[in-house]
PDB file of C-alpha atoms in Angstrom:
ATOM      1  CA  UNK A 190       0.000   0.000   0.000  1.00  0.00           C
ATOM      2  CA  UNK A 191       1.461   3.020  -1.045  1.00  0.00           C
ATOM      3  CA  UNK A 192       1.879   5.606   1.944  1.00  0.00           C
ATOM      4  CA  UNK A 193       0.411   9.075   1.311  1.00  0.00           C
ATOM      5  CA  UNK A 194       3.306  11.789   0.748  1.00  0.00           C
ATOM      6  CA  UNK A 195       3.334  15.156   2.983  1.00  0.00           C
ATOM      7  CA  UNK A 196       2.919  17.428   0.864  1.00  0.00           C
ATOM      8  CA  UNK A 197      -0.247  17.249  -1.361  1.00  0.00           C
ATOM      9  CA  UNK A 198      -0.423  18.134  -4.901  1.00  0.00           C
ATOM     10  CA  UNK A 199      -2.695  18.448  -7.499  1.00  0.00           C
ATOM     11  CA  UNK A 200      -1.214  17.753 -10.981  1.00  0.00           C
ATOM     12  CA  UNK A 201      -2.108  20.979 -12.638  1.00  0.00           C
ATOM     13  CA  UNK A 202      -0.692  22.778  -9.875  1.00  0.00           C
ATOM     14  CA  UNK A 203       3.129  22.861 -11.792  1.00  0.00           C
ATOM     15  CA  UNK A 204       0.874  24.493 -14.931  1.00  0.00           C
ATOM     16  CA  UNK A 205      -1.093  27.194 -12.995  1.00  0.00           C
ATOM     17  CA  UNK A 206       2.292  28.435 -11.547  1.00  0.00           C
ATOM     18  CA  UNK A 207       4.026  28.555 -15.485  1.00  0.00           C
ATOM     19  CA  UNK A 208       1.426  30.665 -16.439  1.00  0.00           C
ATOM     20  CA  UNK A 209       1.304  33.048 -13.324  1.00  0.00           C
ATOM     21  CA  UNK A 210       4.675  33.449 -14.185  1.00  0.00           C
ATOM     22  CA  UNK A 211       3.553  34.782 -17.632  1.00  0.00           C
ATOM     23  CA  UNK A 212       5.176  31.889 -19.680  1.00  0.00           C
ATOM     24  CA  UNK A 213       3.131  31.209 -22.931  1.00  0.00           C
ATOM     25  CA  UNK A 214       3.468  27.450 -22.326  1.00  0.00           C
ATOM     26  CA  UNK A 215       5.161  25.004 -20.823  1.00  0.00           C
ATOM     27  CA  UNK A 216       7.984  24.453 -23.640  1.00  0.00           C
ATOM     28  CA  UNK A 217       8.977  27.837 -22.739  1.00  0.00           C
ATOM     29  CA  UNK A 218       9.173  26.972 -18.815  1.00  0.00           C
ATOM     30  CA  UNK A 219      11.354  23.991 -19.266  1.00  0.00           C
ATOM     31  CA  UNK A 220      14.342  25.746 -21.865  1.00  0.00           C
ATOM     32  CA  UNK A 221      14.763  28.395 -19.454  1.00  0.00           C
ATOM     33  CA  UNK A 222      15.122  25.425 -17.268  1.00  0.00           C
ATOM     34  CA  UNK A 223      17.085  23.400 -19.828  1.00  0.00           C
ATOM     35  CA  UNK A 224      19.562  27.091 -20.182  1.00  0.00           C
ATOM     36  CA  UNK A 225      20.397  26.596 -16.330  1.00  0.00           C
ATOM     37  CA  UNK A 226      20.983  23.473 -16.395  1.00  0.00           C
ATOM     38  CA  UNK A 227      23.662  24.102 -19.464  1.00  0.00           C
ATOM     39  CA  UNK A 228      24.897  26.846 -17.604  1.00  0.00           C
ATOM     40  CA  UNK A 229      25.402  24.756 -14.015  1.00  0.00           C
ATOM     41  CA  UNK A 230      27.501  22.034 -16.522  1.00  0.00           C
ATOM     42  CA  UNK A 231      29.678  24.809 -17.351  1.00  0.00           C
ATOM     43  CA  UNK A 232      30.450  25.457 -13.653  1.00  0.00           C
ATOM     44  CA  UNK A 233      33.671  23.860 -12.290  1.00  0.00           C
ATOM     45  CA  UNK A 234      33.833  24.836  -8.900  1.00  0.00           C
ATOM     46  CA  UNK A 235      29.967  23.413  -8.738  1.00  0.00           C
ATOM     47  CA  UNK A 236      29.793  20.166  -6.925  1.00  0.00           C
ATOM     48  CA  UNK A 237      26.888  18.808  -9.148  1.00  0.00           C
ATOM     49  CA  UNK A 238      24.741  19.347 -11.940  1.00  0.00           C
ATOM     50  CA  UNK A 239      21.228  20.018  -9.846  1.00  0.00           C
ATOM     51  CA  UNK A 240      18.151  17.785 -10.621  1.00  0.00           C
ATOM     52  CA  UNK A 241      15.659  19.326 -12.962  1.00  0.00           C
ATOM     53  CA  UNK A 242      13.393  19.361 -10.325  1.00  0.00           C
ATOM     54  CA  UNK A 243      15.275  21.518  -8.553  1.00  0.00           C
ATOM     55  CA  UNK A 244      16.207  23.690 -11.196  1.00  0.00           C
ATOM     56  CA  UNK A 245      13.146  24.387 -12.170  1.00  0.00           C
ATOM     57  CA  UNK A 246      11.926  25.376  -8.342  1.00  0.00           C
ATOM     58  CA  UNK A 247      14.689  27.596  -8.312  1.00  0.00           C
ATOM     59  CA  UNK A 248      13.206  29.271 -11.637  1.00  0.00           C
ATOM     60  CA  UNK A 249       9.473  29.598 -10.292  1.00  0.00           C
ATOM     61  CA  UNK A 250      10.934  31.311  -6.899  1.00  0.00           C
ATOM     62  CA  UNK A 251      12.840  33.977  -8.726  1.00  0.00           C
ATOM     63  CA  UNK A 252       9.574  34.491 -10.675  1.00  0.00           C
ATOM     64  CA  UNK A 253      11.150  32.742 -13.776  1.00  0.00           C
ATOM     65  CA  UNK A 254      14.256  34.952 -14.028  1.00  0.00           C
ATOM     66  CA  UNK A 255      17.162  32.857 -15.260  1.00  0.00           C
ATOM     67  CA  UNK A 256      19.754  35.394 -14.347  1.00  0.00           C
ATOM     68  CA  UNK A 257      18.503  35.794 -11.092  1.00  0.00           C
ATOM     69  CA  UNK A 258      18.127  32.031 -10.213  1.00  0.00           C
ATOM     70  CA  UNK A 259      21.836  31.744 -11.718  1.00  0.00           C
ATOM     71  CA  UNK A 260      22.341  34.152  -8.856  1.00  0.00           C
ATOM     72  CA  UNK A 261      20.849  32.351  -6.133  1.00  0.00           C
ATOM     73  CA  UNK A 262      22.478  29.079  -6.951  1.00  0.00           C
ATOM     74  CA  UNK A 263      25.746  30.579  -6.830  1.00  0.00           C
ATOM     75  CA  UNK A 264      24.842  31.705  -3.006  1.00  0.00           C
ATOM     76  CA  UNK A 265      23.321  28.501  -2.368  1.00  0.00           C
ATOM     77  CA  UNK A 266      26.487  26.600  -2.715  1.00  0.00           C
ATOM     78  CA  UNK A 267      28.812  29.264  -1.894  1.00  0.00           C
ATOM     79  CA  UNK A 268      27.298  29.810   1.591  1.00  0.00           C
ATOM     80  CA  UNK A 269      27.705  27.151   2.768  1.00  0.00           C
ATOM     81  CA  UNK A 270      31.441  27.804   3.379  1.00  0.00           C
ATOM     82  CA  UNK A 271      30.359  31.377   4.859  1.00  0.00           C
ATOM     83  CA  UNK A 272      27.905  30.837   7.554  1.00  0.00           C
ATOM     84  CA  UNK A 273      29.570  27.480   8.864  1.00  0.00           C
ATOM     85  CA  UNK A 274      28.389  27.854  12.214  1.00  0.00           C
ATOM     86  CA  UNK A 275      24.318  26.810  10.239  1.00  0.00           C
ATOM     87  CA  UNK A 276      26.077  24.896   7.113  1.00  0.00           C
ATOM     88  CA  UNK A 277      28.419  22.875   9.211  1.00  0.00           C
ATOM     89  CA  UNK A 278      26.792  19.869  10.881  1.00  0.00           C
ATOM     90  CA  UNK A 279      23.465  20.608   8.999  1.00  0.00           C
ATOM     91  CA  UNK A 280      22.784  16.623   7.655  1.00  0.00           C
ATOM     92  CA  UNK A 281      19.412  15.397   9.003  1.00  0.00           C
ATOM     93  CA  UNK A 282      20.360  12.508  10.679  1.00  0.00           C
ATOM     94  CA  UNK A 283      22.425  14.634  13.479  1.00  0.00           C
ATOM     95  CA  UNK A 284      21.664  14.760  16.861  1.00  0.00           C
ATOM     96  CA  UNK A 285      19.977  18.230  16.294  1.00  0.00           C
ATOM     97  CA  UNK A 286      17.368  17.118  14.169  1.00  0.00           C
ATOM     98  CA  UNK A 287      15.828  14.808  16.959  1.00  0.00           C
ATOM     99  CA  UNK A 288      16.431  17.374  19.793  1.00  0.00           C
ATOM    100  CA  UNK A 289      14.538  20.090  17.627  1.00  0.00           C
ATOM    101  CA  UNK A 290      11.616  17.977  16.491  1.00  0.00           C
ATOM    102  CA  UNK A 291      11.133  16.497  20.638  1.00  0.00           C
ATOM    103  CA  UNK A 292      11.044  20.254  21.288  1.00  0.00           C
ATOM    104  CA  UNK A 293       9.152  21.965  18.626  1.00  0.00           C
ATOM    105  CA  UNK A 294       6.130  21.293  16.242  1.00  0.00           C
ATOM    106  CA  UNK A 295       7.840  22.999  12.992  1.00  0.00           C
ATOM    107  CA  UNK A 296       5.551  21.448  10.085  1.00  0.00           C
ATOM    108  CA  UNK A 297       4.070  22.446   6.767  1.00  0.00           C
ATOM    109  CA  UNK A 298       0.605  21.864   6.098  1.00  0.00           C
ATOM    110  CA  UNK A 299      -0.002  19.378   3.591  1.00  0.00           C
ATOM    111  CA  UNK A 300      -2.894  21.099   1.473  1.00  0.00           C
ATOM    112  CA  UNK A 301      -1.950  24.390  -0.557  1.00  0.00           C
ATOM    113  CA  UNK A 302      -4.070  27.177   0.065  1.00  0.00           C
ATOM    114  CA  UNK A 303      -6.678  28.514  -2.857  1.00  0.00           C
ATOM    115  CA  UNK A 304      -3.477  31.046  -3.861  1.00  0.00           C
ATOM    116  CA  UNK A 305      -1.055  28.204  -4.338  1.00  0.00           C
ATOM    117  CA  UNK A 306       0.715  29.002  -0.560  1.00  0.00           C
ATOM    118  CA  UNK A 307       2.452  26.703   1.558  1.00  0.00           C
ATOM    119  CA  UNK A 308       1.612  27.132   5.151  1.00  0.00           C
ATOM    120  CA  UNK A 309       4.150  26.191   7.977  1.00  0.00           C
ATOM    121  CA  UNK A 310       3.005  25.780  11.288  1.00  0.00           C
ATOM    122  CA  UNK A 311       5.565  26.503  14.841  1.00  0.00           C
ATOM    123  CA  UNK A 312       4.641  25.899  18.256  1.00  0.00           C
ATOM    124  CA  UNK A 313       5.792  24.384  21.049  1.00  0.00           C
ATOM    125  CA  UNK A 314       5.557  20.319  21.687  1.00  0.00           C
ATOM    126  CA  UNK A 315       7.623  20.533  24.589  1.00  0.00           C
ATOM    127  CA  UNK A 316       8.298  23.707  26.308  1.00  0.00           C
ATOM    128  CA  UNK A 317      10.914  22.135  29.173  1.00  0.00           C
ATOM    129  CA  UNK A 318      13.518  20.230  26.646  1.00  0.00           C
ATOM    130  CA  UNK A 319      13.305  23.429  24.137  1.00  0.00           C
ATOM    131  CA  UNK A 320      15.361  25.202  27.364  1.00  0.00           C
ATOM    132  CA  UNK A 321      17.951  22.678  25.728  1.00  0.00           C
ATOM    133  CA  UNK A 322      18.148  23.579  21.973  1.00  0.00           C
ATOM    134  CA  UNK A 323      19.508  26.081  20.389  1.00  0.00           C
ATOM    135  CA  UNK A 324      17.587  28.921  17.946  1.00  0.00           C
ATOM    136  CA  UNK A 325      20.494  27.856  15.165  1.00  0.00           C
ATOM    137  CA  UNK A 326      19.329  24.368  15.318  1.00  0.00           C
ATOM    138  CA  UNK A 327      15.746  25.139  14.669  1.00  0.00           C
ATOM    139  CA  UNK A 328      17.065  27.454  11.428  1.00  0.00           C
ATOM    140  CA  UNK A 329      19.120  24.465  10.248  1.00  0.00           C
ATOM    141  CA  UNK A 330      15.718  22.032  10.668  1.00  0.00           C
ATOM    142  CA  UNK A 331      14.028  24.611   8.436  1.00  0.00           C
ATOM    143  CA  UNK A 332      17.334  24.291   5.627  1.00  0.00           C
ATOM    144  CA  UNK A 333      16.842  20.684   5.462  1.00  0.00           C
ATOM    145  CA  UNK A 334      12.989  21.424   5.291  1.00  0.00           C
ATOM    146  CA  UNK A 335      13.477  23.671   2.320  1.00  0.00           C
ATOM    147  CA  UNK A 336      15.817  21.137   0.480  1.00  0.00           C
ATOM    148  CA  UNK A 337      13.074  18.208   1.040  1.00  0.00           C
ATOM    149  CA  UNK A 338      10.479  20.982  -0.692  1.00  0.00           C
ATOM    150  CA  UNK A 339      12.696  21.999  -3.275  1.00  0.00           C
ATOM    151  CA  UNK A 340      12.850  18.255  -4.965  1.00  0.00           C
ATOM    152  CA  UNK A 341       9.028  17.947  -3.683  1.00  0.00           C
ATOM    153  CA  UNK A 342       7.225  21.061  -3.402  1.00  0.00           C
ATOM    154  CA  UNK A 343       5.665  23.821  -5.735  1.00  0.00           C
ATOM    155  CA  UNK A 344       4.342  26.879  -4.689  1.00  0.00           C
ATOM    156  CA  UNK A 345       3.607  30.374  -5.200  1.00  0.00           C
ATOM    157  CA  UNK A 346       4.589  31.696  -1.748  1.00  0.00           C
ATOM    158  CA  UNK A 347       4.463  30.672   1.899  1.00  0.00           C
ATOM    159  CA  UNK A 348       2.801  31.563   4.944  1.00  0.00           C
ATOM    160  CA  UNK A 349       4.627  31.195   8.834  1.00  0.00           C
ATOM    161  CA  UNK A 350       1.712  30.722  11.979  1.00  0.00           C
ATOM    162  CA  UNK A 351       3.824  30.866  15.094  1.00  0.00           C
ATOM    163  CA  UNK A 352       2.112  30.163  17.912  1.00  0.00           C
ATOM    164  CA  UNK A 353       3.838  31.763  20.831  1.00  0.00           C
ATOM    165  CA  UNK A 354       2.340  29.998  24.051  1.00  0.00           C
ATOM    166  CA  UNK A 355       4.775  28.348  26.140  1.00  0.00           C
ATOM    167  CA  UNK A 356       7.679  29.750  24.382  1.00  0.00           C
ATOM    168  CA  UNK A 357      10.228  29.944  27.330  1.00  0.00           C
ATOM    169  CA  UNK A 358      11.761  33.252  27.812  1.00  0.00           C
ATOM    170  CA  UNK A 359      15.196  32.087  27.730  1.00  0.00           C
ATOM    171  CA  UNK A 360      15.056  30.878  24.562  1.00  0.00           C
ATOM    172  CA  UNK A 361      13.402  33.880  23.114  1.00  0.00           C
ATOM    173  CA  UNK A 362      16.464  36.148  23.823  1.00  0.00           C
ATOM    174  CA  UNK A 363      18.609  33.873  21.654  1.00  0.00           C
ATOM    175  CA  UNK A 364      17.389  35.053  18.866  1.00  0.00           C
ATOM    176  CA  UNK A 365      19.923  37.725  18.599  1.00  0.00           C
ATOM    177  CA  UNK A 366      19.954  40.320  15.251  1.00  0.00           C
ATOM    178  CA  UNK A 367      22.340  38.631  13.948  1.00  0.00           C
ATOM    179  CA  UNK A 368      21.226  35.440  13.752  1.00  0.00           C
ATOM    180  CA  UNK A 369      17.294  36.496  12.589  1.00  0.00           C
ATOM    181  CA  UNK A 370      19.353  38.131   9.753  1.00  0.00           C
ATOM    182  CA  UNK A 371      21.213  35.437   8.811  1.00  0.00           C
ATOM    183  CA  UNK A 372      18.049  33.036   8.687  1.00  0.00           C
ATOM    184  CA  UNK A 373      15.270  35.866   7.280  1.00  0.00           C
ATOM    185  CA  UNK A 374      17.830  37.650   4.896  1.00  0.00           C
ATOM    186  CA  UNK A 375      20.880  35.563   4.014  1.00  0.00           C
ATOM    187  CA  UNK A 376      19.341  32.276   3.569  1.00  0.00           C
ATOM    188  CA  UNK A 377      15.533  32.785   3.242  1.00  0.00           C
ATOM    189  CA  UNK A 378      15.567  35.635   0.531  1.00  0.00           C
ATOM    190  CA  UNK A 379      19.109  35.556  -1.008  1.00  0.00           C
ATOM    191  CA  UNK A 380      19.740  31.542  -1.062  1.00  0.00           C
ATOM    192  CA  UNK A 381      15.617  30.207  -1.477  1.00  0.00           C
ATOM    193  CA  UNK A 382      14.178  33.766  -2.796  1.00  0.00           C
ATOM    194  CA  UNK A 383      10.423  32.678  -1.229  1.00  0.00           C
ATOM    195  CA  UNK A 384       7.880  35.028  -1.074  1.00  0.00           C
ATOM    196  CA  UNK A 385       6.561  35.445   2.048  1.00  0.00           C
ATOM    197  CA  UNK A 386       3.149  36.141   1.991  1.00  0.00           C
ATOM    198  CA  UNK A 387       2.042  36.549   5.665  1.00  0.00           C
ATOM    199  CA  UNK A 388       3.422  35.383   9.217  1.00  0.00           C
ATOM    200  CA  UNK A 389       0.671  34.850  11.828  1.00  0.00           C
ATOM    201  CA  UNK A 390       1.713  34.864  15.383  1.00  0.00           C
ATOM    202  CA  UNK A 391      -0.915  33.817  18.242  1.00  0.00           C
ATOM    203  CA  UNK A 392      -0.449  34.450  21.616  1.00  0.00           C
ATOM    204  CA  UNK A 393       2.441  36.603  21.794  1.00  0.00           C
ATOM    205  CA  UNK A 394       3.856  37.407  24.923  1.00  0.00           C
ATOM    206  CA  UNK A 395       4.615  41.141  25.710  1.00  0.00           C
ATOM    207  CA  UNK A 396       8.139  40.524  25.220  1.00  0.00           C
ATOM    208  CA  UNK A 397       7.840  39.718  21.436  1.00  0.00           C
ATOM    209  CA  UNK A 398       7.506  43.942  21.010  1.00  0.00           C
ATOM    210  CA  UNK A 399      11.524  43.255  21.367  1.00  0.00           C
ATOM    211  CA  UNK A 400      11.403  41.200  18.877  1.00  0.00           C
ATOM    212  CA  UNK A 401       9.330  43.113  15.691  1.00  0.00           C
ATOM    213  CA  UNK A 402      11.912  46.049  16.637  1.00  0.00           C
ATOM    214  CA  UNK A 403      14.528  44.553  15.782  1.00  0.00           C
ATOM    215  CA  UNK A 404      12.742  42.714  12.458  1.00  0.00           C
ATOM    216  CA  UNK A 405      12.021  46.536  11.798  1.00  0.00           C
ATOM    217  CA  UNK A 406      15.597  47.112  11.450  1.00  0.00           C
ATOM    218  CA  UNK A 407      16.377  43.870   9.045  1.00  0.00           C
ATOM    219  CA  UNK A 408      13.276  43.302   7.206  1.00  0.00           C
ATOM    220  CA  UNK A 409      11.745  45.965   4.640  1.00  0.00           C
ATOM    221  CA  UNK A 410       8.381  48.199   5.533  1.00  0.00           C
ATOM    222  CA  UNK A 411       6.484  45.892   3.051  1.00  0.00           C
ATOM    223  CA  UNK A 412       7.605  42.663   4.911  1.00  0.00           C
ATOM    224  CA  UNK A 413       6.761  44.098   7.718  1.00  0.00           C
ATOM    225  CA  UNK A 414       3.310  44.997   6.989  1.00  0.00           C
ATOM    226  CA  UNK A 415       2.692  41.336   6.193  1.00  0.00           C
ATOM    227  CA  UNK A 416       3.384  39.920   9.982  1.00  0.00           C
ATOM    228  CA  UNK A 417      -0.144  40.511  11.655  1.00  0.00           C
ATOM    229  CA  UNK A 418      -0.508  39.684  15.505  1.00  0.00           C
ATOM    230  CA  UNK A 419      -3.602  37.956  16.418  1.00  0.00           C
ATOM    231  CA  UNK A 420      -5.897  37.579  19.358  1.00  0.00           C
ATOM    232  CA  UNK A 421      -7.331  34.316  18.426  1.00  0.00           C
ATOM    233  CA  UNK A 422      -7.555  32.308  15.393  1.00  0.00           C
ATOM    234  CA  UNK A 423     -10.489  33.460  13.549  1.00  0.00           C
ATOM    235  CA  UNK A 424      -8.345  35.130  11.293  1.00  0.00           C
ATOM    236  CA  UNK A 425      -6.831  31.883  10.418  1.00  0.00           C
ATOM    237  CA  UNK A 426      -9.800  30.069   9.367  1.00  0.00           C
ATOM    238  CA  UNK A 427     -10.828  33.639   7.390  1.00  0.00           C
ATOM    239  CA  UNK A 428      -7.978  33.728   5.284  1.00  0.00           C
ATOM    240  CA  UNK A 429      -6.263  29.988   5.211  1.00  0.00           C
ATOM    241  CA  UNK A 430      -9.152  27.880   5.747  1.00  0.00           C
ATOM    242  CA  UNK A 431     -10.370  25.019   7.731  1.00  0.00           C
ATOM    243  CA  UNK A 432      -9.587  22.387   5.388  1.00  0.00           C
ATOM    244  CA  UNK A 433      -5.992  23.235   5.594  1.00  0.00           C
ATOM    245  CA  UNK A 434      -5.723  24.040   9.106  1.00  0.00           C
ATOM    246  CA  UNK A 435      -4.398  21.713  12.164  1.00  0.00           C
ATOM    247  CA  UNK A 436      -7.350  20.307  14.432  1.00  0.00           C
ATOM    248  CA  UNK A 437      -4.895  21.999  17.555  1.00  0.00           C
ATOM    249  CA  UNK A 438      -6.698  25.785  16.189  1.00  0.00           C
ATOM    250  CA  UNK A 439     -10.277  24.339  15.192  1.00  0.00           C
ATOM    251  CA  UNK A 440      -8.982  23.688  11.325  1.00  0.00           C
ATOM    252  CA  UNK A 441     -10.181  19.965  10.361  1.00  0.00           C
ATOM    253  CA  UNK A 442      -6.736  18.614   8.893  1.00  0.00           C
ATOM    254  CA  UNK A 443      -4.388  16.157  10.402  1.00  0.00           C
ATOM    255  CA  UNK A 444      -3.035  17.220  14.551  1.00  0.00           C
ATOM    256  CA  UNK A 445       0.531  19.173  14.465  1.00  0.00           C
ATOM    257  CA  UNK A 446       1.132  15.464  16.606  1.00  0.00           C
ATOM    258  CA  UNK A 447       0.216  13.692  13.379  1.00  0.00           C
ATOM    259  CA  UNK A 448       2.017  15.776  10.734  1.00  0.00           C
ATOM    260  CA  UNK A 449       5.318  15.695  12.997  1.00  0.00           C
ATOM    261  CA  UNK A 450       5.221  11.956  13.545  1.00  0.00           C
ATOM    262  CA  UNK A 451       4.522  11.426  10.122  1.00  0.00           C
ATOM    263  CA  UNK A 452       7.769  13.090   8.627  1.00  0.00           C
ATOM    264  CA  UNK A 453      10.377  11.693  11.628  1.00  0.00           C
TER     265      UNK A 453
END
């Protein structure tokens, strides 16, 4: 019996994106694709020839730019060597993996929403052994996230809910400038280029107003009109939907339990 993958897709979804891209069909798509890929070949200090998969996820996130993807590829493998203290001991099977996942629900949702969005959810599984992990393990969970979505994910953009309850205090004042520009800047926007669409946070502590200051001074005005603070989750179900949402805020998908379990 064949087990159902995590991330849903229809099969037109690949399509819909081409065209929103304003590609004239899907020949088109696939040479600027094919152009990369010649171009990667011609690389020498590249340690492989990407899969076409990838490629061509690379192509739909820089809004089918092939200059611009060329660009991003270059960071992706050249950062590596420049932010070692993420890069270095980044493999999933490392002890930081299992110490992230014990601590924290970090899952995307397997439906798409209506706009063609990933949603991720974060919140806390267990609030006493996150005292024990560190913020640049969680940012290395959501690298190795990223890679798994870049060989099976499509998407038009992507939507963060963090759920801030039980989010110890201690760990919250790790997450120094530096290192939210490093993950938000560096690696989400100049490595992956994905458009965030919105970022959702429910029940936020006082002490978060620490934290939006200092996104004010890394992210741009329009990014930061996108992260909305909510009261409950009605705004959830208003503009995600039920159907995609966890059962753990009233949506009628699978349990953050479920999804997490299901991808370990």
């Amino acid at each position: 019996m064949e087990s159902t993958p995590l991330l849903e897709l229809d099969d037109n979804v690949l399509e819909i994106v081409v065209k929103l891209l304003n590609y004239s069909s899907m020949d088109l798509f696939s040479e600027d694709a094919r152009k990369i890929r010649q171009w990667m070949i011609k690389q020498p200090h590249f340690p492989e020839v990407m899969a076409d998969k990838k490629i061509k996820n690379f192509l739909i996130l820089n809004k089918g730019s092939v200059e611009k993807s060329k660009e991003k590829i270059e960071n992706y493998y050249s950062l590596r060597s420049l932010l070692p203290e993420i890069f270095d001991n980044i493999h999933p099977k490392f002890s930081y993996k299992e110490n992230v996942k014990a601590s924290i629900y970090f899952v995307p949702l397997p439906k798409l929403t209506q706009k063609l969005h990933r949603v991720f959810f974060c919140k806390m599984r267990d609030p006493q052994s996150a005292e024990n992990v560190e913020p640049v393990d969680g940012i290395r969970l959501l690298v190795n996230i990223q890679e798994i979505r870049m060989m099976e994910d499509i998407t038009y953009g992507d939507v963060f809910i963090f759920d801030c309850k039980n989010i110890p205090l201690r760990w919250m004042l790790k997450l120094t400038p530096m290192l939210l520009y490093k993950s938000l800047v560096v690696i989400y926007k100049k490595v992956f280029s994905n458009r965030l669409k919105a970022v959702y946070v429910l029940n936020a502590p006082l002490y978060t107003e620490k934290i939006v200051l200092l996104l004010k001074n890394i992210l741009k005005p329009k990014l930061m009109e996108r992260i909305h603070f909510c009261e409950n989750s009605d705004v959830l179900m208003e503009k995600i939907g039920k159907e995609i949402l966890p059962v753990d805020c009233g949506g009628k998908a699978k349990s953050l339990e479920e999804l997490q379990v299901s991808k370990e």
